[in-house]
Amino acid sequence: MSDCIFCKIIEGEIPSEKVYEDEEIVAFEDIDPRAPVHVLIVPREHIPTLNDTEPAQDGLLGRMVLVAMRIARENDVADSGYRLLINCNKDGGQEVFHLHLHVIGGRYLGPMVQRA
Ligand code: AMP
Ligand code: ZN
């Protein structure tokens, strides 16, 4: 999609620090890391939100999680712990509308969500 920042990263039109690539998935360092490890895992296909995935894309979603586990292992946070996060739409805090899975770790992350 022409005006999507993550599509541009996937195509190499915008620089990024890529840490993983295969035929359907790309992973790169978050530009504004919230923890020592903060990597974004994205499908090459432009899918705006988690809601836009189909049951037939269960394999893609599963492989994104497997890539996340691999990145956690490679960054030595598999045992210390890490968090996988998909923000969806406004209340979920989604800012970039190209599906992405955050892998965050390398420090104690605190409670899952701040109390209201
Ligand atoms: P979300 O709020 O789940 O949509 O998260 C979007 C994430 O994309 C944020 O953590 C941003 O720091 C990150 N981000 C935005 N622009 C870039 C970029 N050019 N390269 C890497 N990460 C980015
Ligand atoms: Zn996109």
mmCIF file of C-alpha atoms in Angstrom, residues 10 16 27 40 94-95 102 114:
data_model
loop_
_atom_site.group_PDB
_atom_site.id
_atom_site.type_symbol
_atom_site.label_atom_id
_atom_site.label_comp_id
_atom_site.label_asym_id
_atom_site.label_seq_id
_atom_site.Cartn_x
_atom_site.Cartn_y
_atom_site.Cartn_z
ATOM 1 C CA ILE A 10 9.334 -3.934 3.766
ATOM 2 C CA SER A 16 15.138 0.019 9.136
ATOM 3 C CA ALA A 27 10.974 -8.241 11.477
ATOM 4 C CA LEU A 40 8.183 -5.546 15.251
ATOM 5 C CA GLN A 94 -2.746 1.116 17.301
ATOM 6 C CA GLU A 95 -0.794 3.869 15.532
ATOM 7 C CA HIS A 102 5.599 -6.388 19.135
ATOM 8 C CA GLN A 114 -2.073 0.413 33.545
#
